[in-house]
Amino acid sequence: MTYVDGFVAAVPTADKARYIEHARDAAVVFKENGALKVVECWGDDVPEGKVTSFPMAVKCQPDETVIFSWLVWPSRQVRDEAMPRVMEDPRLQPDVNPMPFDGKRLIYGGFEVVVDE
């Protein structure tokens, strides 16, 4: 069964184009290393909650937008084998392709797919 990595972050709204470029560059690397699909979403209707919400989770500031993205892998094994190569790829090194957001506020995790209709 497929495996999914999910991500939520806050990106400076003014850096939307830079974020999309960074995401496209990263997508190439992920797909070269076995990812089946890379999806990047720019927040459009992401309400602030009273108890919890995407904006609260990433400490989104007024000049930032929440992004939600995921990678689909054939399996966790493929993902686990690919990630060291992805992280070492020169195209994703901070001096070449810096993340246009605060990585300390990035939320991520790996998920086993249990329903895929």
mmCIF file of N, CA and C in Angstrom:
data_model
loop_
_atom_site.group_PDB
_atom_site.id
_atom_site.type_symbol
_atom_site.label_atom_id
_atom_site.label_comp_id
_atom_site.label_asym_id
_atom_site.label_seq_id
_atom_site.Cartn_x
_atom_site.Cartn_y
_atom_site.Cartn_z
ATOM 1 N N MET A 1 0.854 -1.188 0.000
ATOM 2 C CA MET A 1 0.000 0.000 0.000
ATOM 3 C C MET A 1 0.889 1.236 0.000
ATOM 4 N N THR A 2 0.414 2.315 -0.602
ATOM 5 C CA THR A 2 1.201 3.545 -0.691
ATOM 6 C C THR A 2 1.421 4.164 0.682
ATOM 7 N N TYR A 3 2.373 5.076 0.721
ATOM 8 C CA TYR A 3 2.756 5.779 1.944
ATOM 9 C C TYR A 3 2.779 7.261 1.627
ATOM 10 N N VAL A 4 2.372 8.089 2.587
ATOM 11 C CA VAL A 4 2.260 9.528 2.357
ATOM 12 C C VAL A 4 3.055 10.294 3.410
ATOM 13 N N ASP A 5 3.834 11.259 2.957
ATOM 14 C CA ASP A 5 4.452 12.238 3.844
ATOM 15 C C ASP A 5 3.629 13.510 3.732
ATOM 16 N N GLY A 6 3.222 14.083 4.861
ATOM 17 C CA GLY A 6 2.429 15.305 4.857
ATOM 18 C C GLY A 6 3.177 16.445 5.526
ATOM 19 N N PHE A 7 2.921 17.673 5.048
ATOM 20 C CA PHE A 7 3.625 18.857 5.531
ATOM 21 C C PHE A 7 2.663 20.036 5.669
ATOM 22 N N VAL A 8 2.837 20.822 6.713
ATOM 23 C CA VAL A 8 2.125 22.078 6.891
ATOM 24 C C VAL A 8 3.159 23.100 7.352
ATOM 25 N N ALA A 9 3.135 24.286 6.753
ATOM 26 C CA ALA A 9 4.082 25.338 7.126
ATOM 27 C C ALA A 9 3.441 26.698 6.883
ATOM 28 N N ALA A 10 4.077 27.732 7.403
ATOM 29 C CA ALA A 10 3.671 29.110 7.146
ATOM 30 C C ALA A 10 4.743 29.747 6.272
ATOM 31 N N VAL A 11 4.308 30.300 5.140
ATOM 32 C CA VAL A 11 5.229 30.900 4.173
ATOM 33 C C VAL A 11 4.916 32.388 4.047
ATOM 34 N N PRO A 12 5.930 33.252 4.049
ATOM 35 C CA PRO A 12 5.647 34.665 3.813
ATOM 36 C C PRO A 12 4.845 34.836 2.516
ATOM 37 N N THR A 13 3.722 35.498 2.625
ATOM 38 C CA THR A 13 2.834 35.673 1.473
ATOM 39 C C THR A 13 3.564 36.321 0.297
ATOM 40 N N ALA A 14 4.437 37.247 0.584
ATOM 41 C CA ALA A 14 5.188 37.932 -0.467
ATOM 42 C C ALA A 14 6.133 36.989 -1.216
ATOM 43 N N ASP A 15 6.430 35.826 -0.625
ATOM 44 C CA ASP A 15 7.357 34.870 -1.230
ATOM 45 C C ASP A 15 6.650 33.720 -1.942
ATOM 46 N N LYS A 16 5.390 33.910 -2.321
ATOM 47 C CA LYS A 16 4.637 32.824 -2.963
ATOM 48 C C LYS A 16 5.357 32.295 -4.200
ATOM 49 N N ALA A 17 5.778 33.169 -5.091
ATOM 50 C CA ALA A 17 6.453 32.721 -6.320
ATOM 51 C C ALA A 17 7.747 31.978 -5.989
ATOM 52 N N ARG A 18 8.488 32.483 -5.027
ATOM 53 C CA ARG A 18 9.739 31.828 -4.622
ATOM 54 C C ARG A 18 9.455 30.450 -4.026
ATOM 55 N N TYR A 19 8.374 30.357 -3.244
ATOM 56 C CA TYR A 19 7.997 29.071 -2.662
ATOM 57 C C TYR A 19 7.636 28.065 -3.763
ATOM 58 N N ILE A 20 6.847 28.502 -4.733
ATOM 59 C CA ILE A 20 6.443 27.609 -5.816
ATOM 60 C C ILE A 20 7.672 27.123 -6.593
ATOM 61 N N GLU A 21 8.608 28.000 -6.844
ATOM 62 C CA GLU A 21 9.840 27.608 -7.540
ATOM 63 C C GLU A 21 10.611 26.576 -6.717
ATOM 64 N N HIS A 22 10.741 26.840 -5.419
ATOM 65 C CA HIS A 22 11.430 25.903 -4.520
ATOM 66 C C HIS A 22 10.718 24.547 -4.529
ATOM 67 N N ALA A 23 9.396 24.570 -4.457
ATOM 68 C CA ALA A 23 8.611 23.332 -4.429
ATOM 69 C C ALA A 23 8.756 22.553 -5.736
ATOM 70 N N ARG A 24 8.767 23.247 -6.842
ATOM 71 C CA ARG A 24 8.944 22.572 -8.135
ATOM 72 C C ARG A 24 10.321 21.923 -8.232
ATOM 73 N N ASP A 25 11.345 22.638 -7.772
ATOM 74 C CA ASP A 25 12.697 22.071 -7.774
ATOM 75 C C ASP A 25 12.764 20.831 -6.881
ATOM 76 N N ALA A 26 12.159 20.915 -5.709
ATOM 77 C CA ALA A 26 12.158 19.774 -4.782
ATOM 78 C C ALA A 26 11.368 18.609 -5.359
ATOM 79 N N ALA A 27 10.267 18.893 -6.040
ATOM 80 C CA ALA A 27 9.441 17.830 -6.626
ATOM 81 C C ALA A 27 10.248 16.984 -7.596
ATOM 82 N N VAL A 28 11.098 17.625 -8.386
ATOM 83 C CA VAL A 28 11.940 16.889 -9.333
ATOM 84 C C VAL A 28 12.815 15.896 -8.579
ATOM 85 N N VAL A 29 13.419 16.339 -7.497
ATOM 86 C CA VAL A 29 14.312 15.478 -6.720
ATOM 87 C C VAL A 29 13.528 14.336 -6.078
ATOM 88 N N PHE A 30 12.381 14.645 -5.481
ATOM 89 C CA PHE A 30 11.571 13.596 -4.856
ATOM 90 C C PHE A 30 11.148 12.548 -5.886
ATOM 91 N N LYS A 31 10.704 12.990 -7.047
ATOM 92 C CA LYS A 31 10.246 12.045 -8.069
ATOM 93 C C LYS A 31 11.405 11.228 -8.637
ATOM 94 N N GLU A 32 12.565 11.830 -8.789
ATOM 95 C CA GLU A 32 13.737 11.072 -9.240
ATOM 96 C C GLU A 32 14.107 9.973 -8.249
ATOM 97 N N ASN A 33 13.709 10.169 -6.992
ATOM 98 C CA ASN A 33 14.047 9.216 -5.938
ATOM 99 C C ASN A 33 12.873 8.322 -5.553
ATOM 100 N N GLY A 34 11.846 8.260 -6.375
ATOM 101 C CA GLY A 34 10.797 7.278 -6.166
ATOM 102 C C GLY A 34 9.426 7.776 -5.785
ATOM 103 N N ALA A 35 9.263 9.068 -5.473
ATOM 104 C CA ALA A 35 7.931 9.569 -5.141
ATOM 105 C C ALA A 35 7.029 9.437 -6.363
ATOM 106 N N LEU A 36 5.806 9.023 -6.137
ATOM 107 C CA LEU A 36 4.837 8.880 -7.225
ATOM 108 C C LEU A 36 4.156 10.195 -7.553
ATOM 109 N N LYS A 37 3.988 11.023 -6.534
ATOM 110 C CA LYS A 37 3.252 12.275 -6.713
ATOM 111 C C LYS A 37 3.705 13.274 -5.666
ATOM 112 N N VAL A 38 3.766 14.538 -6.069
ATOM 113 C CA VAL A 38 4.086 15.645 -5.160
ATOM 114 C C VAL A 38 2.986 16.681 -5.343
ATOM 115 N N VAL A 39 2.327 17.035 -4.245
ATOM 116 C CA VAL A 39 1.235 18.010 -4.299
ATOM 117 C C VAL A 39 1.555 19.150 -3.346
ATOM 118 N N GLU A 40 1.505 20.373 -3.856
ATOM 119 C CA GLU A 40 1.743 21.581 -3.054
ATOM 120 C C GLU A 40 0.498 22.457 -3.128
ATOM 121 N N CYS A 41 0.001 22.884 -1.984
ATOM 122 C CA CYS A 41 -1.225 23.685 -1.935
ATOM 123 C C CYS A 41 -0.972 24.982 -1.159
ATOM 124 N N TRP A 42 -1.431 26.085 -1.734
ATOM 125 C CA TRP A 42 -1.318 27.408 -1.126
ATOM 126 C C TRP A 42 -2.643 27.712 -0.437
ATOM 127 N N GLY A 43 -2.609 28.068 0.831
ATOM 128 C CA GLY A 43 -3.828 28.306 1.604
ATOM 129 C C GLY A 43 -4.725 29.362 0.983
ATOM 130 N N ASP A 44 -6.000 29.041 0.889
ATOM 131 C CA ASP A 44 -6.985 29.931 0.290
ATOM 132 C C ASP A 44 -8.163 30.164 1.242
ATOM 133 N N ASP A 45 -8.528 29.139 1.998
ATOM 134 C CA ASP A 45 -9.634 29.217 2.948
ATOM 135 C C ASP A 45 -9.216 28.437 4.186
ATOM 136 N N VAL A 46 -8.322 29.035 4.970
ATOM 137 C CA VAL A 46 -7.719 28.363 6.124
ATOM 138 C C VAL A 46 -8.023 29.193 7.366
ATOM 139 N N PRO A 47 -9.177 28.952 7.994
ATOM 140 C CA PRO A 47 -9.590 29.787 9.113
ATOM 141 C C PRO A 47 -8.748 29.577 10.372
ATOM 142 N N GLU A 48 -8.625 30.641 11.114
ATOM 143 C CA GLU A 48 -7.988 30.609 12.431
ATOM 144 C C GLU A 48 -8.984 29.964 13.395
ATOM 145 N N GLY A 49 -8.529 29.001 14.160
ATOM 146 C CA GLY A 49 -9.416 28.328 15.103
ATOM 147 C C GLY A 49 -9.403 28.980 16.477
ATOM 148 N N LYS A 50 -10.280 28.494 17.338
ATOM 149 C CA LYS A 50 -10.297 28.962 18.728
ATOM 150 C C LYS A 50 -9.501 28.031 19.627
ATOM 151 N N VAL A 51 -9.480 26.751 19.284
ATOM 152 C CA VAL A 51 -8.757 25.767 20.078
ATOM 153 C C VAL A 51 -7.546 25.241 19.310
ATOM 154 N N THR A 52 -7.760 24.939 18.030
ATOM 155 C CA THR A 52 -6.673 24.451 17.184
ATOM 156 C C THR A 52 -6.999 24.748 15.721
ATOM 157 N N SER A 53 -5.983 24.858 14.914
ATOM 158 C CA SER A 53 -6.171 25.127 13.487
ATOM 159 C C SER A 53 -4.811 25.027 12.805
ATOM 160 N N PHE A 54 -4.834 24.987 11.465
ATOM 161 C CA PHE A 54 -3.576 25.012 10.725
ATOM 162 C C PHE A 54 -2.772 26.270 11.058
ATOM 163 N N PRO A 55 -3.386 27.471 11.011
ATOM 164 C CA PRO A 55 -2.595 28.673 11.325
ATOM 165 C C PRO A 55 -1.990 28.639 12.731
ATOM 166 N N MET A 56 -2.763 28.161 13.693
ATOM 167 C CA MET A 56 -2.240 28.096 15.058
ATOM 168 C C MET A 56 -1.097 27.084 15.161
ATOM 169 N N ALA A 57 -1.242 25.975 14.475
ATOM 170 C CA ALA A 57 -0.247 24.902 14.563
ATOM 171 C C ALA A 57 1.131 25.356 14.078
ATOM 172 N N VAL A 58 1.159 26.224 13.062
ATOM 173 C CA VAL A 58 2.441 26.674 12.510
ATOM 174 C C VAL A 58 2.774 28.112 12.918
ATOM 175 N N LYS A 59 2.001 28.640 13.878
ATOM 176 C CA LYS A 59 2.218 30.004 14.377
ATOM 177 C C LYS A 59 2.251 31.009 13.226
ATOM 178 N N CYS A 60 1.265 30.891 12.345
ATOM 179 C CA CYS A 60 1.173 31.735 11.153
ATOM 180 C C CYS A 60 1.010 33.200 11.544
ATOM 181 N N GLN A 61 1.835 34.054 10.968
ATOM 182 C CA GLN A 61 1.793 35.487 11.217
ATOM 183 C C GLN A 61 0.877 36.162 10.185
ATOM 184 N N PRO A 62 0.435 37.386 10.446
ATOM 185 C CA PRO A 62 -0.480 38.066 9.514
ATOM 186 C C PRO A 62 0.052 38.208 8.086
ATOM 187 N N ASP A 63 1.359 38.243 7.928
ATOM 188 C CA ASP A 63 1.949 38.391 6.591
ATOM 189 C C ASP A 63 2.358 37.050 5.980
ATOM 190 N N GLU A 64 1.812 35.955 6.510
ATOM 191 C CA GLU A 64 2.142 34.618 6.030
ATOM 192 C C GLU A 64 0.879 33.881 5.574
ATOM 193 N N THR A 65 1.092 32.844 4.775
ATOM 194 C CA THR A 65 0.023 31.982 4.286
ATOM 195 C C THR A 65 0.383 30.544 4.619
ATOM 196 N N VAL A 66 -0.602 29.754 5.018
ATOM 197 C CA VAL A 66 -0.377 28.345 5.332
ATOM 198 C C VAL A 66 -0.297 27.544 4.034
ATOM 199 N N ILE A 67 0.709 26.663 3.971
ATOM 200 C CA ILE A 67 0.792 25.718 2.852
ATOM 201 C C ILE A 67 0.541 24.323 3.402
ATOM 202 N N PHE A 68 0.007 23.481 2.531
ATOM 203 C CA PHE A 68 -0.276 22.093 2.872
ATOM 204 C C PHE A 68 0.227 21.269 1.695
ATOM 205 N N SER A 69 1.075 20.304 1.957
ATOM 206 C CA SER A 69 1.609 19.516 0.854
ATOM 207 C C SER A 69 1.776 18.070 1.270
ATOM 208 N N TRP A 70 1.875 17.216 0.244
ATOM 209 C CA TRP A 70 2.109 15.814 0.528
ATOM 210 C C TRP A 70 2.837 15.151 -0.622
ATOM 211 N N LEU A 71 3.537 14.089 -0.249
ATOM 212 C CA LEU A 71 4.261 13.250 -1.198
ATOM 213 C C LEU A 71 3.651 11.858 -1.116
ATOM 214 N N VAL A 72 3.426 11.240 -2.249
ATOM 215 C CA VAL A 72 2.927 9.869 -2.280
ATOM 216 C C VAL A 72 4.067 8.967 -2.729
ATOM 217 N N TRP A 73 4.318 7.947 -1.950
ATOM 218 C CA TRP A 73 5.379 6.976 -2.218
ATOM 219 C C TRP A 73 4.756 5.604 -2.468
ATOM 220 N N PRO A 74 5.436 4.724 -3.186
ATOM 221 C CA PRO A 74 4.907 3.377 -3.383
ATOM 222 C C PRO A 74 4.802 2.592 -2.074
ATOM 223 N N SER A 75 5.714 2.897 -1.123
ATOM 224 C CA SER A 75 5.732 2.202 0.168
ATOM 225 C C SER A 75 6.600 2.996 1.141
ATOM 226 N N ARG A 76 6.495 2.658 2.407
ATOM 227 C CA ARG A 76 7.367 3.305 3.386
ATOM 228 C C ARG A 76 8.822 2.928 3.136
ATOM 229 N N GLN A 77 9.050 1.709 2.719
ATOM 230 C CA GLN A 77 10.424 1.278 2.451
ATOM 231 C C GLN A 77 11.069 2.136 1.366
ATOM 232 N N VAL A 78 10.339 2.400 0.295
ATOM 233 C CA VAL A 78 10.875 3.248 -0.778
ATOM 234 C C VAL A 78 11.161 4.640 -0.227
ATOM 235 N N ARG A 79 10.248 5.168 0.570
ATOM 236 C CA ARG A 79 10.455 6.493 1.171
ATOM 237 C C ARG A 79 11.674 6.502 2.081
ATOM 238 N N ASP A 80 11.775 5.503 2.954
ATOM 239 C CA ASP A 80 12.895 5.455 3.893
ATOM 240 C C ASP A 80 14.237 5.350 3.171
ATOM 241 N N GLU A 81 14.272 4.616 2.080
ATOM 242 C CA GLU A 81 15.511 4.489 1.309
ATOM 243 C C GLU A 81 15.816 5.772 0.529
ATOM 244 N N ALA A 82 14.792 6.494 0.103
ATOM 245 C CA ALA A 82 14.975 7.697 -0.707
ATOM 246 C C ALA A 82 15.380 8.922 0.104
ATOM 247 N N MET A 83 14.857 9.062 1.301
ATOM 248 C CA MET A 83 15.049 10.315 2.043
ATOM 249 C C MET A 83 16.514 10.695 2.276
ATOM 250 N N PRO A 84 17.410 9.788 2.616
ATOM 251 C CA PRO A 84 18.812 10.215 2.752
ATOM 252 C C PRO A 84 19.376 10.775 1.441
ATOM 253 N N ARG A 85 19.010 10.172 0.329
ATOM 254 C CA ARG A 85 19.479 10.677 -0.970
ATOM 255 C C ARG A 85 18.880 12.054 -1.260
ATOM 256 N N VAL A 86 17.610 12.225 -0.949
ATOM 257 C CA VAL A 86 16.949 13.513 -1.174
ATOM 258 C C VAL A 86 17.622 14.592 -0.328
ATOM 259 N N MET A 87 17.847 14.304 0.940
ATOM 260 C CA MET A 87 18.426 15.303 1.850
ATOM 261 C C MET A 87 19.866 15.660 1.477
ATOM 262 N N GLU A 88 20.565 14.754 0.814
ATOM 263 C CA GLU A 88 21.946 15.017 0.403
ATOM 264 C C GLU A 88 22.049 15.592 -1.002
ATOM 265 N N ASP A 89 20.955 15.629 -1.735
ATOM 266 C CA ASP A 89 20.988 16.113 -3.109
ATOM 267 C C ASP A 89 21.453 17.569 -3.137
ATOM 268 N N PRO A 90 22.468 17.878 -3.944
ATOM 269 C CA PRO A 90 22.990 19.247 -3.982
ATOM 270 C C PRO A 90 21.953 20.286 -4.400
ATOM 271 N N ARG A 91 20.944 19.901 -5.154
ATOM 272 C CA ARG A 91 19.916 20.851 -5.595
ATOM 273 C C ARG A 91 19.011 21.320 -4.465
ATOM 274 N N LEU A 92 19.047 20.624 -3.335
ATOM 275 C CA LEU A 92 18.196 21.011 -2.202
ATOM 276 C C LEU A 92 18.986 21.550 -1.017
ATOM 277 N N GLN A 93 20.263 21.781 -1.211
ATOM 278 C CA GLN A 93 21.073 22.318 -0.123
ATOM 279 C C GLN A 93 20.726 23.792 0.112
ATOM 280 N N PRO A 94 20.715 24.217 1.366
ATOM 281 C CA PRO A 94 20.293 25.594 1.700
ATOM 282 C C PRO A 94 21.047 26.692 0.961
ATOM 283 N N ASP A 95 22.325 26.469 0.641
ATOM 284 C CA ASP A 95 23.078 27.506 -0.059
ATOM 285 C C ASP A 95 22.707 27.580 -1.540
ATOM 286 N N VAL A 96 22.090 26.532 -2.079
ATOM 287 C CA VAL A 96 21.677 26.496 -3.485
ATOM 288 C C VAL A 96 20.185 26.806 -3.614
ATOM 289 N N ASN A 97 19.370 26.194 -2.752
ATOM 290 C CA ASN A 97 17.917 26.314 -2.843
ATOM 291 C C ASN A 97 17.347 26.483 -1.433
ATOM 292 N N PRO A 98 17.513 27.658 -0.832
ATOM 293 C CA PRO A 98 17.062 27.853 0.549
ATOM 294 C C PRO A 98 15.544 27.754 0.679
ATOM 295 N N MET A 99 15.115 27.184 1.801
ATOM 296 C CA MET A 99 13.680 27.104 2.068
ATOM 297 C C MET A 99 13.149 28.517 2.289
ATOM 298 N N PRO A 100 12.092 28.901 1.580
ATOM 299 C CA PRO A 100 11.558 30.260 1.738
ATOM 300 C C PRO A 100 10.531 30.352 2.877
ATOM 301 N N PHE A 101 10.809 29.658 3.968
ATOM 302 C CA PHE A 101 9.939 29.697 5.146
ATOM 303 C C PHE A 101 10.752 29.248 6.354
ATOM 304 N N ASP A 102 10.177 29.420 7.524
ATOM 305 C CA ASP A 102 10.837 29.046 8.770
ATOM 306 C C ASP A 102 10.655 27.550 9.000
ATOM 307 N N GLY A 103 11.686 26.776 8.743
ATOM 308 C CA GLY A 103 11.619 25.333 8.893
ATOM 309 C C GLY A 103 11.358 24.870 10.313
ATOM 310 N N LYS A 104 11.604 25.719 11.307
ATOM 311 C CA LYS A 104 11.341 25.350 12.700
ATOM 312 C C LYS A 104 9.846 25.233 12.977
ATOM 313 N N ARG A 105 9.032 25.870 12.120
ATOM 314 C CA ARG A 105 7.576 25.808 12.301
ATOM 315 C C ARG A 105 6.919 24.845 11.324
ATOM 316 N N LEU A 106 7.714 24.081 10.609
ATOM 317 C CA LEU A 106 7.201 23.080 9.683
ATOM 318 C C LEU A 106 6.688 21.877 10.474
ATOM 319 N N ILE A 107 5.500 21.425 10.144
ATOM 320 C CA ILE A 107 4.945 20.206 10.737
ATOM 321 C C ILE A 107 4.985 19.142 9.650
ATOM 322 N N TYR A 108 5.473 17.969 9.978
ATOM 323 C CA TYR A 108 5.540 16.911 8.978
ATOM 324 C C TYR A 108 5.359 15.562 9.641
ATOM 325 N N GLY A 109 5.010 14.575 8.851
ATOM 326 C CA GLY A 109 4.875 13.220 9.352
ATOM 327 C C GLY A 109 4.611 12.261 8.220
ATOM 328 N N GLY A 110 4.882 10.994 8.480
ATOM 329 C CA GLY A 110 4.632 9.936 7.521
ATOM 330 C C GLY A 110 3.381 9.172 7.908
ATOM 331 N N PHE A 111 2.606 8.792 6.908
ATOM 332 C CA PHE A 111 1.303 8.175 7.146
ATOM 333 C C PHE A 111 1.095 6.944 6.275
ATOM 334 N N GLU A 112 0.657 5.874 6.909
ATOM 335 C CA GLU A 112 0.246 4.676 6.184
ATOM 336 C C GLU A 112 -1.144 4.927 5.622
ATOM 337 N N VAL A 113 -1.346 4.683 4.356
ATOM 338 C CA VAL A 113 -2.662 4.866 3.747
ATOM 339 C C VAL A 113 -3.543 3.693 4.162
ATOM 340 N N VAL A 114 -4.713 3.999 4.737
ATOM 341 C CA VAL A 114 -5.621 2.945 5.183
ATOM 342 C C VAL A 114 -6.918 2.918 4.360
ATOM 343 N N VAL A 115 -7.252 4.029 3.701
ATOM 344 C CA VAL A 115 -8.390 4.079 2.788
ATOM 345 C C VAL A 115 -7.965 4.914 1.593
ATOM 346 N N ASP A 116 -8.182 4.401 0.402
ATOM 347 C CA ASP A 116 -7.855 5.125 -0.825
ATOM 348 C C ASP A 116 -8.956 4.815 -1.828
ATOM 349 N N GLU A 117 -10.010 5.575 -1.799
ATOM 350 C CA GLU A 117 -11.203 5.329 -2.641
ATOM 351 C C GLU A 117 -11.146 6.146 -3.914
#
